[in-house]
Short mmCIF file of C-alpha atoms in Angstrom, two decimals:
data_model
loop_
_atom_site.label_atom_id
_atom_site.label_comp_id
_atom_site.label_asym_id
_atom_site.label_seq_id
_atom_site.Cartn_x
_atom_site.Cartn_y
_atom_site.Cartn_z
CA MET A 259 0.17 -0.44 0.08
CA ALA A 260 2.85 2.72 0.92
CA ALA A 261 4.67 1.75 -2.21
CA ILE A 262 1.29 2.47 -4.28
CA ILE A 263 0.85 5.92 -2.52
CA GLU A 264 4.20 6.88 -3.38
CA GLU A 265 4.01 5.96 -6.72
CA ASN A 266 0.58 8.26 -6.96
CA VAL A 267 2.52 11.09 -5.19
CA ARG A 268 5.45 10.70 -7.47
CA LYS A 269 3.40 10.80 -10.77
CA PRO A 270 3.69 14.01 -12.71
CA ASN A 271 1.11 16.30 -14.11
CA PRO A 272 -0.09 15.83 -17.33
CA GLU A 273 1.46 18.73 -18.30
CA ASP A 274 5.23 18.35 -17.09
CA GLU A 275 5.51 14.81 -19.41
CA ARG A 276 8.68 15.10 -21.32
CA LEU A 277 8.92 13.53 -24.45
CA SER A 278 11.44 12.86 -27.24
CA ILE A 279 13.36 16.36 -28.69
CA TRP A 280 11.80 14.80 -32.37
CA ALA A 281 8.25 14.67 -30.46
CA ASN A 282 9.34 18.37 -29.09
CA ILE A 283 10.75 19.50 -32.21
CA THR A 284 7.52 17.97 -34.36
CA PHE A 285 4.85 19.44 -32.18
CA GLY A 286 6.59 22.41 -31.88
CA LEU A 287 6.38 22.78 -35.13
CA GLN A 288 2.68 22.26 -35.29
CA HIS A 289 1.53 24.92 -33.02
CA VAL A 290 4.41 27.46 -34.76
CA LEU A 291 2.46 26.63 -38.07
CA THR A 292 -0.80 27.22 -36.43
CA MET A 293 -0.77 30.52 -34.96
CA TYR A 294 1.54 32.15 -36.95
CA GLY A 295 -1.45 33.51 -39.36
CA GLY A 296 -2.26 35.04 -36.38
CA ILE A 297 0.46 36.38 -34.90
CA VAL A 298 1.54 38.38 -37.90
CA ALA A 299 -1.88 39.49 -38.45
CA VAL A 300 -1.88 42.28 -35.81
CA PRO A 301 2.02 44.10 -36.98
CA LEU A 302 0.44 44.32 -40.99
CA ILE A 303 -3.05 45.62 -39.82
CA LEU A 304 -1.03 48.45 -37.47
CA GLY A 305 1.93 48.79 -39.75
CA GLN A 306 -0.31 49.12 -42.63
CA ALA A 307 -2.71 51.44 -40.79
CA ALA A 308 0.15 53.44 -39.24
CA GLY A 309 1.39 54.05 -43.03
CA LEU A 310 4.56 52.41 -42.53
CA THR A 311 7.21 51.49 -45.14
CA SER A 312 7.10 47.60 -45.91
CA GLY A 313 10.51 47.30 -44.13
CA ASP A 314 9.28 49.10 -41.02
CA ILE A 315 6.29 46.54 -41.32
CA GLY A 316 8.45 43.74 -41.77
CA LEU A 317 10.35 44.25 -38.58
CA LEU A 318 7.26 44.69 -36.88
CA VAL A 319 6.65 41.23 -37.63
CA THR A 320 9.82 40.04 -36.48
CA ALA A 321 9.38 41.62 -33.68
CA SER A 322 5.97 40.21 -32.79
CA LEU A 323 7.40 36.67 -32.89
CA PHE A 324 10.25 37.37 -31.17
CA ALA A 325 8.57 38.60 -28.19
CA GLY A 326 5.77 36.06 -28.71
CA GLY A 327 8.52 33.46 -28.31
CA LEU A 328 9.95 34.89 -25.10
CA ALA A 329 6.17 34.96 -23.67
CA THR A 330 5.70 32.02 -24.29
CA ILE A 331 8.82 30.36 -23.09
CA LEU A 332 7.47 32.21 -20.06
CA GLN A 333 4.61 30.88 -19.85
CA THR A 334 5.04 27.49 -20.17
CA VAL A 335 8.54 27.19 -18.25
CA GLY A 336 8.40 30.11 -15.79
CA LEU A 337 9.70 31.73 -12.91
CA PRO A 338 8.65 32.93 -9.49
CA PHE A 339 5.69 33.95 -9.51
CA PHE A 340 5.56 33.88 -13.17
CA GLY A 341 4.08 31.65 -15.66
CA SER A 342 1.39 29.01 -15.45
CA ARG A 343 3.44 26.44 -16.42
CA LEU A 344 0.85 25.18 -18.86
CA PRO A 345 0.88 24.35 -22.64
CA LEU A 346 -0.06 27.93 -23.71
CA VAL A 347 1.24 29.65 -27.14
CA GLN A 348 1.38 33.70 -26.49
CA GLY A 349 1.58 36.29 -28.87
CA VAL A 350 -0.22 39.55 -30.27
CA SER A 351 -3.28 39.90 -28.62
CA PHE A 352 -6.19 40.61 -31.60
CA SER A 353 -8.37 42.22 -28.87
CA GLY A 354 -6.62 45.58 -29.11
CA VAL A 355 -6.40 45.89 -33.13
CA ALA A 356 -8.89 48.96 -33.05
CA THR A 357 -7.79 50.37 -30.31
CA MET A 358 -4.03 50.55 -31.28
CA ILE A 359 -5.18 51.98 -34.26
CA ALA A 360 -7.13 54.73 -32.91
CA ILE A 361 -4.11 55.54 -31.44
CA SER A 362 -1.61 55.85 -33.81
CA GLY A 363 -3.77 57.95 -35.88
CA ASN A 364 -3.20 60.42 -32.72
CA GLY A 365 0.16 59.74 -31.61
CA GLY A 366 1.92 56.91 -33.67
CA ILE A 367 3.56 53.69 -33.14
CA PRO A 368 5.68 55.39 -30.08
CA SER A 369 2.01 56.17 -28.38
CA ILE A 370 0.62 52.55 -28.51
CA LEU A 371 4.06 51.69 -27.47
CA GLY A 372 3.83 54.18 -24.20
CA ALA A 373 -0.01 53.30 -23.69
CA VAL A 374 0.49 48.93 -23.58
CA VAL A 375 3.60 49.54 -20.89
CA ALA A 376 1.30 51.53 -18.51
CA ALA A 377 -1.73 50.01 -19.57
CA SER A 378 -0.06 46.41 -18.78
CA LEU A 379 1.81 48.00 -15.70
CA ILE A 380 -1.38 48.51 -14.50
CA GLY A 381 -2.46 45.30 -15.35
CA LEU A 382 0.56 43.24 -13.30
CA LEU A 383 -0.59 44.90 -10.39
CA ILE A 384 -4.40 44.03 -10.29
CA THR A 385 -3.74 40.69 -11.28
CA PRO A 386 -4.31 39.39 -7.44
CA VAL A 387 -7.71 40.30 -7.79
CA PHE A 388 -8.34 38.08 -11.17
CA SER A 389 -6.26 35.47 -9.73
CA ARG A 390 -8.67 34.94 -6.86
CA ILE A 391 -11.99 34.13 -9.13
CA THR A 392 -11.61 30.37 -10.14
CA ARG A 393 -14.37 29.37 -7.75
CA PHE A 394 -16.74 31.55 -9.88
CA PHE A 395 -15.41 29.46 -13.07
CA PRO A 396 -17.08 25.89 -12.52
CA PRO A 397 -17.83 23.15 -15.03
CA LEU A 398 -20.73 24.95 -16.12
CA VAL A 399 -18.25 28.56 -16.79
CA THR A 400 -15.65 26.55 -18.52
CA GLY A 401 -17.68 24.92 -21.10
CA ILE A 402 -19.43 27.82 -22.00
CA VAL A 403 -15.90 29.71 -22.40
CA ILE A 404 -14.49 26.86 -24.54
CA THR A 405 -17.13 25.96 -26.25
CA THR A 406 -17.57 29.93 -27.48
CA ILE A 407 -14.03 29.63 -27.93
CA GLY A 408 -13.96 26.94 -30.54
CA LEU A 409 -17.34 29.09 -31.84
CA THR A 410 -15.90 32.71 -32.24
CA LEU A 411 -12.38 30.72 -34.04
CA LEU A 412 -14.49 29.49 -36.60
CA PRO A 413 -14.82 32.48 -38.78
CA VAL A 414 -11.44 33.11 -38.87
CA ALA A 415 -10.69 29.19 -40.19
CA ALA A 416 -13.83 30.01 -43.26
CA MET A 417 -11.83 33.10 -43.78
CA TRP A 418 -8.48 31.58 -44.00
CA ALA A 419 -9.95 28.96 -46.30
CA MET A 420 -11.70 31.76 -48.59
CA GLY A 421 -7.52 32.99 -49.16
CA GLY A 422 -6.85 35.24 -45.78
CA ASN A 423 -6.61 38.38 -47.66
CA ARG A 424 -10.53 40.00 -48.42
CA ASN A 425 -8.41 42.65 -50.56
CA ALA A 426 -6.60 39.58 -52.99
CA PRO A 427 -8.33 38.87 -56.36
CA ASP A 428 -8.62 35.53 -55.61
CA PHE A 429 -10.53 35.29 -52.27
CA GLY A 430 -13.30 33.07 -51.62
CA SER A 431 -12.41 31.33 -54.92
CA THR A 432 -13.27 27.94 -55.47
CA ALA A 433 -9.65 27.24 -56.00
CA ASN A 434 -8.69 28.49 -52.33
CA ILE A 435 -11.72 26.87 -51.02
CA LYS A 436 -11.19 23.41 -53.28
CA LEU A 437 -7.50 23.62 -51.41
CA ALA A 438 -8.65 23.89 -47.72
CA ALA A 439 -11.36 21.08 -48.65
CA VAL A 440 -7.95 18.68 -49.65
CA THR A 441 -6.35 19.86 -47.03
CA LEU A 442 -8.91 18.95 -44.25
CA VAL A 443 -9.27 15.41 -45.93
CA ILE A 444 -5.87 14.86 -45.64
CA VAL A 445 -6.45 15.66 -41.98
CA LEU A 446 -9.61 12.85 -41.52
CA VAL A 447 -7.77 10.51 -43.32
CA LEU A 448 -4.33 10.47 -41.09
CA SER A 449 -6.78 11.10 -38.48
CA LYS A 450 -8.02 7.63 -39.25
CA LEU A 451 -5.83 5.70 -41.02
CA GLY A 452 -2.36 6.38 -39.30
CA SER A 453 -0.51 5.29 -36.52
CA ALA A 454 -0.90 7.22 -33.16
CA SER A 455 2.01 8.72 -33.87
CA ILE A 456 0.97 9.74 -37.45
CA SER A 457 -2.89 10.85 -35.92
CA ARG A 458 -0.99 13.39 -33.37
CA LEU A 459 1.04 14.81 -36.16
CA SER A 460 -1.96 15.32 -38.62
CA ILE A 461 -2.05 18.65 -38.62
CA LEU A 462 1.45 19.70 -39.38
CA LEU A 463 1.52 16.85 -41.96
CA ALA A 464 -1.56 17.83 -43.80
CA ILE A 465 -0.48 21.60 -43.39
CA LEU A 466 2.86 19.73 -45.12
CA ILE A 467 1.16 18.15 -47.78
CA GLY A 468 -1.08 20.59 -48.45
CA THR A 469 1.22 23.70 -49.21
CA GLY A 470 2.91 20.74 -51.67
CA ILE A 471 -0.17 20.44 -53.53
CA ALA A 472 -0.64 23.96 -54.15
CA TYR A 473 3.06 24.39 -54.81
CA ALA A 474 2.12 21.98 -57.69
CA VAL A 475 -0.71 24.03 -58.99
CA GLY A 476 0.58 26.89 -58.09
CA MET A 477 -1.25 28.56 -55.80
CA THR A 478 2.14 29.34 -53.65
CA ASP A 479 5.31 31.28 -54.01
CA PHE A 480 8.61 30.35 -52.67
CA SER A 481 10.85 32.75 -55.08
CA HIS A 482 11.18 35.60 -52.23
CA VAL A 483 11.83 33.02 -49.49
CA GLY A 484 15.97 34.63 -50.61
CA ASP A 485 14.71 38.31 -50.46
CA GLY A 486 16.18 40.34 -47.29
CA PRO A 487 18.54 39.81 -44.50
CA PHE A 488 19.00 35.73 -42.89
CA PHE A 489 19.69 37.04 -40.08
CA GLY A 490 18.53 39.89 -37.98
CA LEU A 491 18.94 41.17 -34.05
CA PRO A 492 15.58 42.99 -32.66
CA GLN A 493 16.07 46.57 -33.01
CA ILE A 494 15.22 48.16 -29.12
CA PHE A 495 13.23 51.34 -29.46
CA HIS A 496 13.09 51.52 -33.67
CA PHE A 497 10.21 53.36 -33.88
CA GLY A 498 11.29 55.53 -31.78
CA TYR A 499 10.88 55.93 -27.13
CA PRO A 500 7.46 55.38 -25.72
CA THR A 501 5.28 58.30 -25.36
CA PHE A 502 2.26 58.28 -22.42
CA GLU A 503 -1.07 60.30 -23.13
CA LEU A 504 -3.35 59.59 -20.72
CA ALA A 505 -6.65 58.86 -22.79
CA ALA A 506 -4.53 56.60 -24.64
CA ILE A 507 -3.48 54.78 -21.59
CA ILE A 508 -7.29 54.86 -20.19
CA SER A 509 -9.01 53.14 -24.03
CA MET A 510 -5.26 50.50 -23.76
CA PHE A 511 -5.92 49.71 -20.12
CA ILE A 512 -9.60 48.72 -21.48
CA VAL A 513 -7.93 46.30 -23.30
CA ILE A 514 -5.64 44.97 -20.58
CA MET A 515 -9.36 43.91 -18.94
CA VAL A 516 -10.77 42.01 -21.69
CA THR A 517 -7.21 40.76 -22.69
CA LEU A 518 -7.13 39.36 -18.22
CA VAL A 519 -10.32 37.76 -18.83
CA GLU A 520 -9.86 35.85 -22.05
CA THR A 521 -6.70 34.55 -20.52
CA SER A 522 -8.29 33.48 -17.66
CA ALA A 523 -11.13 31.68 -20.04
CA ASP A 524 -7.79 30.17 -22.01
CA ILE A 525 -5.53 29.25 -18.71
CA LEU A 526 -8.75 27.64 -17.51
CA ALA A 527 -10.01 25.97 -20.52
CA VAL A 528 -6.37 24.61 -21.38
CA GLY A 529 -6.45 23.15 -17.79
CA GLU A 530 -9.79 21.15 -18.04
CA ILE A 531 -8.73 19.89 -21.37
CA VAL A 532 -4.59 19.03 -19.61
CA GLY A 533 -6.83 17.07 -16.65
CA THR A 534 -4.63 19.17 -14.12
CA LYS A 535 -5.90 21.65 -11.47
CA VAL A 536 -5.48 25.51 -11.47
CA ASP A 537 -5.74 26.70 -8.55
CA SER A 538 -5.82 30.55 -8.07
CA ARG A 539 -1.76 30.94 -7.63
CA ARG A 540 -1.33 29.18 -10.86
CA LEU A 541 -4.12 31.78 -12.57
CA GLY A 542 -2.26 34.45 -10.74
CA ASP A 543 1.66 33.44 -12.41
CA GLY A 544 0.13 32.83 -15.95
CA LEU A 545 -1.65 36.47 -15.51
CA ARG A 546 1.36 38.20 -14.34
CA ALA A 547 3.37 36.46 -17.19
CA ASP A 548 1.12 37.86 -19.62
CA MET A 549 1.26 41.66 -18.21
CA LEU A 550 4.80 41.19 -17.88
CA SER A 551 5.59 39.92 -21.14
CA SER A 552 3.14 43.03 -22.82
CA ILE A 553 5.60 45.45 -20.51
CA LEU A 554 8.81 43.80 -21.87
CA ALA A 555 7.13 43.57 -25.00
CA PRO A 556 7.09 47.59 -26.56
CA ILE A 557 11.07 47.67 -25.94
CA PHE A 558 11.04 45.24 -29.46
CA GLY A 559 8.57 47.18 -31.20
CA SER A 560 5.39 44.40 -30.24
CA PHE A 561 2.49 45.06 -28.16
CA THR A 562 0.17 43.39 -25.84
CA GLN A 563 0.55 39.19 -25.52
CA SER A 564 -2.01 36.74 -24.68
CA ALA A 565 -2.46 33.45 -24.98
CA PHE A 566 -3.78 31.95 -28.64
CA ALA A 567 -6.80 30.10 -28.54
CA GLN A 568 -6.43 27.98 -31.70
CA ASN A 569 -3.56 26.43 -29.92
CA VAL A 570 -6.09 25.36 -27.02
CA GLY A 571 -7.65 23.63 -29.73
CA LEU A 572 -4.15 21.92 -31.05
CA VAL A 573 -3.64 21.03 -27.97
CA ALA A 574 -7.14 18.99 -27.40
CA VAL A 575 -7.18 17.44 -31.31
CA THR A 576 -3.46 16.16 -30.87
CA GLY A 577 -3.64 15.00 -27.41
CA VAL A 578 0.08 15.90 -26.60
CA LYS A 579 -0.21 18.03 -23.69
CA SER A 580 3.01 18.62 -22.32
CA ARG A 581 4.28 22.32 -21.61
CA TYR A 582 7.81 21.14 -22.84
CA VAL A 583 6.33 20.84 -26.80
CA VAL A 584 4.89 24.39 -26.66
CA ALA A 585 8.28 25.99 -24.69
CA THR A 586 10.17 24.13 -27.74
CA GLY A 587 7.23 26.26 -29.97
CA GLY A 588 8.23 29.14 -28.48
CA ILE A 589 11.97 28.50 -29.21
CA PHE A 590 10.80 28.47 -32.90
CA LEU A 591 9.64 31.74 -32.65
CA VAL A 592 12.74 33.60 -31.34
CA ALA A 593 14.37 31.86 -33.85
CA LEU A 594 11.51 33.21 -36.26
CA GLY A 595 12.33 36.96 -34.86
CA LEU A 596 15.63 35.82 -35.48
CA LEU A 597 16.04 34.55 -39.26
CA PRO A 598 13.27 36.36 -41.40
CA VAL A 599 14.43 33.94 -43.63
CA VAL A 600 12.42 31.33 -41.51
CA GLY A 601 9.69 33.46 -41.29
CA ARG A 602 9.77 34.07 -44.81
CA VAL A 603 9.19 30.18 -45.82
CA VAL A 604 6.46 30.18 -43.13
CA ALA A 605 4.61 32.94 -44.25
CA SER A 606 4.94 31.21 -47.86
CA VAL A 607 2.08 28.56 -46.34
CA PRO A 608 -1.11 29.65 -48.23
CA SER A 609 -3.86 30.59 -45.67
CA SER A 610 -6.90 27.70 -47.44
CA VAL A 611 -4.27 25.50 -46.10
CA LEU A 612 -4.02 26.91 -42.71
CA GLY A 613 -8.31 27.14 -43.13
CA GLY A 614 -8.41 23.74 -43.95
CA ALA A 615 -6.46 22.55 -40.99
CA GLY A 616 -8.32 25.57 -39.02
CA VAL A 617 -11.89 23.78 -38.68
CA VAL A 618 -10.54 20.62 -36.98
CA LEU A 619 -8.71 22.80 -34.76
CA PHE A 620 -10.91 25.29 -33.60
CA GLY A 621 -14.37 22.43 -34.20
CA THR A 622 -12.05 20.49 -31.76
CA VAL A 623 -12.23 23.28 -29.35
CA ALA A 624 -16.18 23.86 -29.01
CA ALA A 625 -16.37 20.03 -29.09
CA SER A 626 -13.80 19.62 -25.62
CA GLY A 627 -16.89 23.02 -24.44
CA ILE A 628 -19.75 20.61 -25.27
CA ARG A 629 -18.51 17.68 -23.72
CA THR A 630 -17.35 19.93 -20.42
CA LEU A 631 -20.95 20.85 -20.86
CA SER A 632 -22.24 17.26 -20.58
CA LYS A 633 -20.78 17.30 -17.13
CA VAL A 634 -22.88 19.92 -15.77
CA ASN A 635 -26.22 19.24 -13.68
CA TYR A 636 -29.50 20.83 -15.62
CA GLU A 637 -32.33 19.04 -13.29
CA ASN A 638 -34.00 21.84 -11.10
CA ASN A 639 -31.78 24.82 -11.77
CA MET A 640 -31.31 27.46 -14.06
CA ASN A 641 -28.15 26.20 -15.56
CA LEU A 642 -29.81 25.39 -19.01
CA VAL A 643 -30.99 28.92 -19.31
CA ILE A 644 -27.36 29.99 -18.50
CA VAL A 645 -25.90 28.43 -21.00
CA ALA A 646 -27.91 29.58 -23.96
CA THR A 647 -28.21 33.41 -22.73
CA SER A 648 -24.22 33.09 -22.56
CA ILE A 649 -23.42 31.21 -25.55
CA GLY A 650 -26.27 33.11 -27.36
CA PHE A 651 -24.44 36.77 -26.16
CA GLY A 652 -21.25 35.36 -27.31
CA MET A 653 -22.44 34.60 -30.40
CA ILE A 654 -24.14 38.71 -31.43
CA PRO A 655 -20.65 40.01 -31.85
CA ILE A 656 -20.24 37.22 -34.90
CA ALA A 657 -23.18 37.02 -36.54
CA ALA A 658 -23.36 41.17 -36.45
CA PRO A 659 -20.19 42.58 -36.45
CA GLY A 660 -21.38 45.98 -36.23
CA PHE A 661 -23.87 45.04 -33.59
CA TYR A 662 -22.45 47.40 -30.87
CA GLU A 663 -20.69 49.84 -33.87
CA HIS A 664 -22.62 53.41 -31.84
CA PHE A 665 -22.69 51.74 -28.71
CA PRO A 666 -19.59 54.05 -26.33
CA ALA A 667 -15.70 53.23 -27.31
CA TRP A 668 -15.08 51.04 -24.02
CA PHE A 669 -18.18 49.28 -24.09
CA ALA A 670 -17.78 48.13 -27.58
CA THR A 671 -14.04 47.18 -26.77
CA ILE A 672 -14.89 44.50 -24.54
CA PHE A 673 -18.27 42.96 -25.66
CA HIS A 674 -16.43 43.05 -29.26
CA SER A 675 -14.83 40.20 -28.35
CA GLY A 676 -17.22 36.97 -28.04
CA ILE A 677 -14.66 35.40 -25.94
CA SER A 678 -15.08 37.86 -23.00
CA SER A 679 -18.81 38.69 -24.18
CA ALA A 680 -19.53 34.67 -23.46
CA ALA A 681 -17.39 35.04 -20.39
CA LEU A 682 -18.73 37.67 -18.52
CA MET A 683 -22.33 37.28 -18.70
CA ALA A 684 -21.74 33.37 -17.73
CA ILE A 685 -20.26 34.73 -14.99
CA ALA A 686 -22.42 37.11 -13.76
CA LEU A 687 -25.80 34.83 -14.60
CA ASN A 688 -23.92 31.66 -12.12
CA LEU A 689 -23.50 34.18 -9.94
CA LEU A 690 -26.76 35.72 -10.00
CA PHE A 691 -28.76 31.38 -10.15
CA ASN A 692 -26.50 30.05 -8.41
CA HIS A 693 -24.37 32.08 -5.80
CA LEU A 694 -26.84 34.27 -4.96
CA THR A 695 -29.87 32.77 -3.78
CA PHE A 696 -31.75 35.19 -2.24
CA GLY A 697 -35.18 36.04 -4.25
CA ASN A 698 -34.47 32.62 -6.15
CA SER A 699 -38.16 31.49 -6.59
CA ASP A 700 -39.45 28.28 -5.69
CA GLN A 701 -41.40 27.85 -8.86
CA GLN A 702 -39.88 25.96 -11.76
CA SER A 703 -38.45 28.01 -15.20
CA VAL A 704 -40.26 27.06 -17.91
CA PHE A 705 -36.87 26.62 -19.23
CA VAL A 706 -35.58 24.18 -16.36
CA ALA A 707 -34.21 20.87 -18.48
CA ALA A 708 -36.06 18.69 -15.40
CA THR A 709 -35.70 15.80 -17.45
CA GLU A 710 -36.45 13.37 -14.28
CA ARG A 711 -40.06 12.85 -12.58
CA THR A 712 -40.42 15.32 -10.04
CA ILE A 713 -43.47 15.62 -7.23
CA ARG A 714 -43.77 19.09 -5.23
CA TYR A 715 -43.42 18.89 -1.33
CA GLN A 716 -46.99 20.91 -1.39
CA ASP A 717 -48.16 17.77 -3.24
CA ILE A 718 -46.29 15.14 -0.88
CA ALA A 719 -48.03 17.19 2.68
CA ARG A 720 -51.34 16.43 1.69
CA LEU A 721 -50.57 12.83 1.30
CA HIS A 722 -52.19 10.91 4.63
CA ASP A 723 -50.14 7.92 6.70
CA GLY A 724 -51.08 4.92 4.72
CA ASP A 725 -52.52 6.28 1.25
CA TYR A 726 -51.47 3.88 -1.68
CA PHE A 727 -52.37 4.20 -5.47
CA LEU A 728 -54.12 1.28 -6.85
CA ASP A 729 -55.34 1.14 -10.51
CA GLY A 730 -54.86 4.95 -11.10
CA LYS A 731 -57.02 5.43 -8.22
CA LEU A 732 -55.89 6.61 -4.75
CA TYR A 733 -57.45 5.30 -1.54
CA ASP A 734 -56.13 5.86 2.06
CA ALA A 735 -56.09 3.84 4.72
CA LYS A 736 -58.68 2.02 5.15
CA GLY A 737 -59.65 1.23 1.60
CA ASN A 738 -61.84 4.60 0.70
CA GLU A 739 -61.24 6.40 -2.71
CA VAL A 740 -59.61 10.04 -2.30
CA PRO A 741 -61.24 11.74 -4.91
CA LEU A 742 -58.44 13.50 -7.58
CA VAL A 743 -59.13 17.14 -8.42
CA VAL A 744 -57.83 18.58 -12.04
CA ALA A 745 -55.75 21.50 -11.16
CA GLU A 746 -56.58 24.93 -13.16
CA PRO A 747 -54.39 27.75 -14.18
CA HIS A 748 -52.50 29.54 -11.46
CA HIS A 749 -54.08 27.49 -8.55
CA ARG A 750 -52.74 27.74 -5.34
CA SER A 751 -50.79 24.36 -5.23
CA GLY A 752 -48.52 26.17 -7.66
CA ARG A 753 -49.44 23.71 -10.65
CA THR A 754 -50.09 24.90 -13.80
CA ASP A 755 -49.86 21.52 -15.98
CA GLY A 756 -53.08 20.54 -15.72
CA LYS A 757 -52.45 17.21 -13.83
CA ALA A 758 -54.81 15.87 -11.11
CA ILE A 759 -54.13 17.16 -7.46
CA ALA A 760 -55.48 14.76 -4.66
CA THR A 761 -58.06 16.37 -1.96
CA HIS A 762 -59.00 15.15 0.90
CA ALA A 763 -62.35 16.05 2.27
CA VAL A 764 -62.19 17.41 5.82
#
């Protein structure tokens, strides 16, 4: 018995599993390919909006890759008080793009960098508050968040499948969609017919095969890989020293609040997928790593850092839970930041190929959330209403992107993210119905999913000792039949379903 206890004590957590060097390299590269399009999108958009030259935009891209790699290593390997030590890939947060574009119109890139530094510093100071909310994230809430993450990412996969660039002449062409479909089929075939190792690498192999097919039919071009320098160090404060403007800092702090909510959801989601406990201390360490990375990123010319939800899906679909695999991916990102030539190779992967793989990845995230929600008890409570309202609320900005267009900027910034919308609504409704029970009615809502037969206490109280049912009739202990009366709507017994109730003559 002592030996069994000792073995269980020494058993490492799933995220601490150490794989071979080859496994770390292959699975780490798979993580990089999955999130590469997302991490370069923000600097591309901001650089174009700020009117930067192509050379400066390239520096923004390499800076974001370098900063994302360092942030990923910090989050996965960790330092004292920093890093959740979970398989989370970090990168430039997309939630602040609109805000940063608005800031750049007034103060340029230096104003953005200053706002990111100041707002992230405030976010670092308030992380102890966020780290204590884990008890408000039961499976009901985490399931809603995980499901919403997957659903909100599916439009990204669709856009990638159509070509990725809305302004491109071939955007939405049948050729792009066919390439995405072929990649999707390859993923499914490898998952079904391959060995366990091939199945785990199905995403990476499908991306490589899909890219090869694209090259063969002339849908991708590697001729520009040799353009530009082979090696380059990040340039510190290349765009000037940060400038600090109060309005810009306040606007960016709203973005930081959204980032904290989304990162909290991602940390809890990956903890659920991996099957490891995430307590308030671990959550706080993860949030502090997020904020520290965001404070340091502007030094290299990058922006706010957060966890990438699509890589949470990759953990779920592959079953590879080791944080060292993701740390290896972080090393790849650092290398991409130092080796622009490698970045140009990865950038040559067609968006359509990523879109085909993304359907499986992001769909798996949603499926993982549904699996978590299946564990929730829906009998005689309002949990079904909480799930329906929260997911529906999270889908509003996805179904109607301009829904909050006329709302105040701070409100639109928070709720334009479907993930943060669903997370905030789920937390609020869970508190309202499951924690703040004062004022809750004892009458069942029409939305309550009571799948089992129930009897109200008031009805049982009407029965006497010895009463029994026989052939659909109620008799007392002496064998006398007790008349059954059909309840009227709004009857004082509370029954509104037209069922019969027993009444004893006095």
